[in-house]
Amino acid sequence: MKSTADLRAFQRLMTRAVIRPLTAEGRLQPRWTDDRPMADVAAGFIKPNDRLTAFERLEIYNRMYWFRLLDCAADDSPGLRHLLGEDRFAQLARAYLTKYPSRSFTLRNLCSRLPQFIREEPKWTAPRTALAWDIARFEWAQTVAFDGEGRPLPEPAEIAAIPPARLRLGLQPYLSLLALDYPVDAYVTAVKRRDALRGEASNAREGAARKVRRSRRVPPPRRGRIHLVVHRHSGRLFYKRVDPAAYRLLEAIGAGLPLARAIAAAAPRAGAARIQEWFATWMKLGWFFNAAPPRRSPK
Amino acid sequence: MPANRFNGHSDYGIGIGLRVPHYSHILSKKPVVDWFEIISENFMVEGGRPLELLDRILEQYRVVQHGVSMYFGSADRPDRAHLRKLKTLVKRTGTPWLSDHLCWGSVDGTYTHDLLPMPYTFAAARRTAEKIRQVRDYLEVPICVENVSSYAEFHVSEMTEWEFLTEVVERADCGILLDVNNIYVSSKNHGFDPYAYLNGVPADRVGQIHVAGHTKFEKYILDTHDHPVLDPVWRLYAHATRLCGVTATLLEWDNHIPSFEEVHEEALKANAYIAGARRQRKKP
């Protein structure tokens, strides 16, 4: 190894080996991508020792990679895991991470492309793909709401001074608008509550623990359109269902329309009193920032 | 505690890692702790609860940043967006030094989220040192690189791990975060003498020491951070303290985390070894 190019070639080889999917038994695959024995490939760059072959040493890293990432995906997806069951969820996660290995320095972003993957490859979630897609979007929105950027709130006086025809507000970057075909907010909340109860039961009397273990699975929700805002307030996560017209109005504001045009386009029949009521709540929850460009200072 | 240019001439004692299960205890009871080490990546976010919590910790405690994803040894250039986020956090915490690992874990933008061992070659040492210098110049904070535990060695290596560590830190003119548990784990996995390792590193560059627990399997040892520190590791720690002087020390406990008190008590065991090292150094 004489150069950075050699180092890169070495690291590409090892990365391909480390992120290669495990066998069904959770072991390093016996064959390399070109069908050579994996033992030969491993022995080509890894030294054996008196207890482990090169294959076995590489397998430690291969297994740790998959266990770490699958654990992380499972932690971030309690609702999806419950819907699919542990085995099917693991199959989905393995397929997802094989197609979309992590491209971020932080595991926080590991499931960012999971909703997209569910749409691209519905076989992993069939016949409940539409529900799985809704849950995956909802669970990713929670990650965003937890630690996404929050911009300074607009001053009420500042807003009042701008005519609605020119007033542009932005939606907080941590806030997600979700139009969902299933009421997954209630479903995921019920799943988390049940998981928390199971966690507590592990320290409880054996009889009580058995009773909780036997408790029914949370039934999948029936189809029913909802409009949801996933946001945070005072550092805590919240999900707020909103009226379809209110949702369209928030979408229009988020798209950058001035307030008057957003109201005309999204909620023309909502009525002034209702819109004022919505805005009072949204302002109180801190959903907006002032998206207008700063005023030029006078010469 | 000796201060040196690699730990920002600070004088920190025994710290523990700031971990989620302890947040409420720390915020409500405000226990006396010399300092906390935070995982930088957990707070390299745009907003929300992590930063609110960090600010509350910073009101009460000294914090040092420890990273897990800079990958100094990766052939890739440092990621600018990553560096910008890290610098924002450095300004927020006022960390007197910053540590990350002497390893790699990504290539061509694909991340393994692991601390993969380096091939111990001169070319890799040159590249790694160059990246450490670039990162330090951008962040404007002293850097200590940590030796990792490993489960594989490579045919291309041209030197021992401690020779490679020395080559890198001297070329980069940076400090060392000496993880004595990692030295022990790797010594068992690769069959070298851990004391030869300790004696081989430039002691005057050690800015911080890590101790932790590990798990023994039939054919190898894993660096699991889920146990108290084992006696052989404490003995290595005592030896390191004799060589380096009494140095800022941190206990890592990341899995099966017990109560705050238990973790802190385990960390404070270092005091006994520090006292022993002090007595020995006083002897003519």
Coordinates of N, CA, C and O in Angstrom, one line a residue, chain B residues 65-130:
Chain B
Q65 N -16.1 16.8 24.2 CA -16.7 16.1 23.0 C -15.9 15.0 22.5 O -14.7 15.1 22.4
H66 N -16.6 13.9 22.3 CA -16.0 12.7 21.8 C -16.8 12.2 20.6 O -18.0 12.0 20.6
G67 N -16.1 12.0 19.4 CA -16.8 11.7 18.2 C -16.6 10.2 17.8 O -15.7 9.5 18.3
V68 N -17.6 9.8 17.0 CA -17.5 8.4 16.5 C -17.6 8.3 15.0 O -17.7 7.2 14.4
S69 N -17.6 9.4 14.3 CA -17.8 9.3 12.8 C -16.9 10.2 12.0 O -17.1 10.4 10.8
M70 N -15.8 10.7 12.6 CA -14.9 11.6 11.8 C -14.1 10.7 10.8 O -13.7 11.1 9.7
Y71 N -13.8 9.5 11.3 CA -13.1 8.6 10.4 C -11.8 9.2 9.8 O -11.7 9.3 8.6
F72 N -10.9 9.6 10.7 CA -9.7 10.2 10.3 C -8.9 9.3 9.3 O -8.2 9.8 8.4
G73 N -9.1 8.0 9.4 CA -8.3 7.1 8.6 C -9.0 6.7 7.2 O -8.4 6.0 6.5
S74 N -10.1 7.3 7.0 CA -10.8 7.0 5.7 C -10.1 7.7 4.6 O -9.6 8.9 4.7
A75 N -10.1 7.1 3.4 CA -9.5 7.7 2.2 C -10.3 8.9 1.8 O -9.7 9.8 1.1
D76 N -11.5 9.0 2.1 CA -12.4 10.1 1.8 C -11.9 11.4 2.4 O -11.3 11.4 3.5
R77 N -12.2 12.5 1.7 CA -11.9 13.8 2.3 C -12.9 14.1 3.5 O -14.0 13.6 3.4
P78 N -12.5 15.0 4.4 CA -13.5 15.3 5.5 C -14.7 15.9 4.8 O -14.6 16.7 3.9
D79 N -15.9 15.5 5.3 CA -17.1 16.0 4.8 C -17.4 17.5 5.3 O -17.4 17.7 6.6
R80 N -17.5 18.4 4.4 CA -17.6 19.8 4.9 C -18.9 20.1 5.7 O -18.8 20.8 6.7
A81 N -20.0 19.5 5.3 CA -21.2 19.7 6.1 C -21.1 19.1 7.5 O -21.5 19.7 8.5
H82 N -20.4 18.0 7.6 CA -20.2 17.3 8.9 C -19.3 18.3 9.7 O -19.6 18.5 10.9
L83 N -18.2 18.8 9.1 CA -17.3 19.7 9.9 C -18.0 21.0 10.3 O -17.8 21.4 11.5
R84 N -18.9 21.5 9.5 CA -19.6 22.7 9.9 C -20.5 22.4 11.1 O -20.5 23.2 12.1
K85 N -21.2 21.3 11.1 CA -22.0 21.0 12.2 C -21.2 20.8 13.5 O -21.6 21.2 14.6
L86 N -20.1 20.1 13.3 CA -19.2 19.8 14.4 C -18.6 21.1 15.0 O -18.6 21.3 16.2
K87 N -18.3 22.1 14.2 CA -17.8 23.3 14.6 C -18.8 24.1 15.4 O -18.5 24.8 16.4
T88 N -20.0 24.1 14.9 CA -21.1 24.7 15.6 C -21.3 24.2 17.1 O -21.4 24.9 18.0
L89 N -21.1 22.9 17.1 CA -21.2 22.2 18.5 C -20.0 22.6 19.3 O -20.2 22.8 20.6
V90 N -18.9 22.6 18.7 CA -17.6 23.0 19.5 C -17.8 24.4 20.1 O -17.4 24.6 21.3
K91 N -18.4 25.3 19.3 CA -18.6 26.6 19.9 C -19.6 26.6 21.0 O -19.5 27.3 22.0
R92 N -20.6 25.7 20.9 CA -21.7 25.7 21.9 C -21.1 25.1 23.2 O -21.4 25.6 24.3
T93 N -20.3 24.0 23.1 CA -19.9 23.4 24.3 C -18.6 24.0 24.9 O -18.4 23.8 26.1
G94 N -17.8 24.7 24.1 CA -16.5 25.2 24.6 C -15.6 24.0 25.0 O -14.8 24.2 25.9
T95 N -15.7 22.9 24.3 CA -14.9 21.7 24.7 C -13.4 22.1 24.6 O -13.0 22.7 23.6
P96 N -12.6 21.8 25.7 CA -11.2 22.2 25.6 C -10.4 21.4 24.7 O -9.3 21.8 24.2
W97 N -10.8 20.2 24.4 CA -10.2 19.3 23.3 C -11.3 18.5 22.8 O -12.4 18.4 23.3
L98 N -11.0 17.9 21.6 CA -12.0 17.0 21.0 C -11.3 15.7 20.6 O -10.2 15.7 20.1
S99 N -12.0 14.6 20.8 CA -11.4 13.3 20.5 C -12.3 12.6 19.4 O -13.5 12.8 19.4
D100 N -11.6 11.8 18.7 CA -12.3 10.8 17.8 C -11.3 9.7 17.6 O -10.2 9.7 18.1
H101 N -11.7 8.7 16.8 CA -10.9 7.4 16.7 C -9.9 7.4 15.6 O -10.2 7.9 14.5
L102 N -8.9 6.6 15.9 CA -7.9 6.4 14.8 C -8.4 5.1 14.1 O -8.0 4.0 14.4
C103 N -9.2 5.4 13.1 CA -9.9 4.3 12.4 C -10.5 4.8 11.1 O -10.4 6.0 10.8
W104 N -11.2 3.9 10.4 CA -12.0 4.4 9.3 C -13.3 3.6 9.4 O -13.5 2.7 10.2
G105 N -14.3 4.1 8.6 CA -15.6 3.4 8.7 C -16.5 3.8 7.6 O -17.7 3.4 7.5
S106 N -16.0 4.6 6.7 CA -16.8 5.0 5.5 C -15.8 5.1 4.3 O -14.7 5.4 4.4
V107 N -16.4 4.9 3.1 CA -15.7 5.1 1.9 C -16.7 5.5 0.8 O -17.8 4.9 0.8
D108 N -16.3 6.4 0.0 CA -17.2 6.9 -1.1 C -18.5 7.3 -0.6 O -19.6 7.2 -1.3
G109 N -18.6 7.8 0.7 CA -19.8 8.3 1.2 C -20.7 7.2 1.8 O -21.8 7.5 2.3
T110 N -20.3 6.0 1.8 CA -21.1 4.9 2.4 C -20.6 4.6 3.8 O -19.4 4.4 4.0
Y111 N -21.5 4.6 4.8 CA -21.0 4.5 6.2 C -21.4 3.2 6.8 O -22.5 2.7 6.6
T112 N -20.4 2.6 7.4 CA -20.6 1.3 8.1 C -21.0 1.5 9.6 O -21.5 0.6 10.2
H113 N -20.8 2.7 10.1 CA -21.1 3.1 11.5 C -20.3 2.1 12.4 O -20.8 1.8 13.5
D114 N -19.1 1.7 12.0 CA -18.3 0.9 12.8 C -16.9 1.6 12.9 O -16.6 2.6 12.1
L115 N -16.1 1.2 13.9 CA -14.7 1.8 14.0 C -13.8 0.7 13.5 O -13.3 -0.2 14.2
L116 N -13.5 0.8 12.2 CA -12.8 -0.3 11.5 C -11.3 -0.1 11.7 O -10.8 1.1 11.6
P117 N -10.5 -1.1 11.9 CA -9.1 -0.9 12.1 C -8.4 -0.5 10.8 O -8.8 -0.8 9.7
M118 N -7.3 0.2 11.0 CA -6.5 0.7 9.9 C -5.5 -0.4 9.4 O -5.0 -1.2 10.2
P119 N -5.2 -0.3 8.2 CA -4.0 -1.1 7.7 C -2.8 -0.2 8.2 O -2.7 1.0 8.0
Y120 N -1.9 -0.8 9.0 CA -0.8 0.0 9.6 C 0.4 0.2 8.6 O 1.4 -0.5 8.6
T121 N 0.1 1.1 7.7 CA 1.1 1.4 6.6 C 1.5 2.9 6.7 O 0.8 3.7 7.2
F122 N 2.7 3.2 6.1 CA 3.2 4.6 6.1 C 2.3 5.5 5.3 O 2.0 6.6 5.6
A123 N 1.8 4.9 4.2 CA 0.9 5.7 3.3 C -0.4 6.1 4.1 O -0.9 7.2 4.0
A124 N -1.0 5.1 4.8 CA -2.2 5.3 5.6 C -1.9 6.3 6.7 O -2.7 7.2 7.0
A125 N -0.7 6.2 7.3 CA -0.4 7.2 8.4 C -0.3 8.6 7.9 O -0.8 9.5 8.5
R126 N 0.3 8.7 6.7 CA 0.5 10.1 6.1 C -0.9 10.7 5.8 O -1.2 11.8 6.1
R127 N -1.7 9.9 5.2 CA -3.1 10.4 4.8 C -3.9 10.7 6.1 O -4.6 11.8 6.2
T128 N -3.8 9.9 7.1 CA -4.6 10.1 8.3 C -4.1 11.4 9.0 O -4.9 12.2 9.5
A129 N -2.8 11.5 9.1 CA -2.2 12.7 9.8 C -2.6 14.0 9.1 O -3.0 15.0 9.7
E130 N -2.7 13.9 7.7 CA -3.1 15.1 7.0 C -4.5 15.5 7.3 O -4.8 16.6 7.4

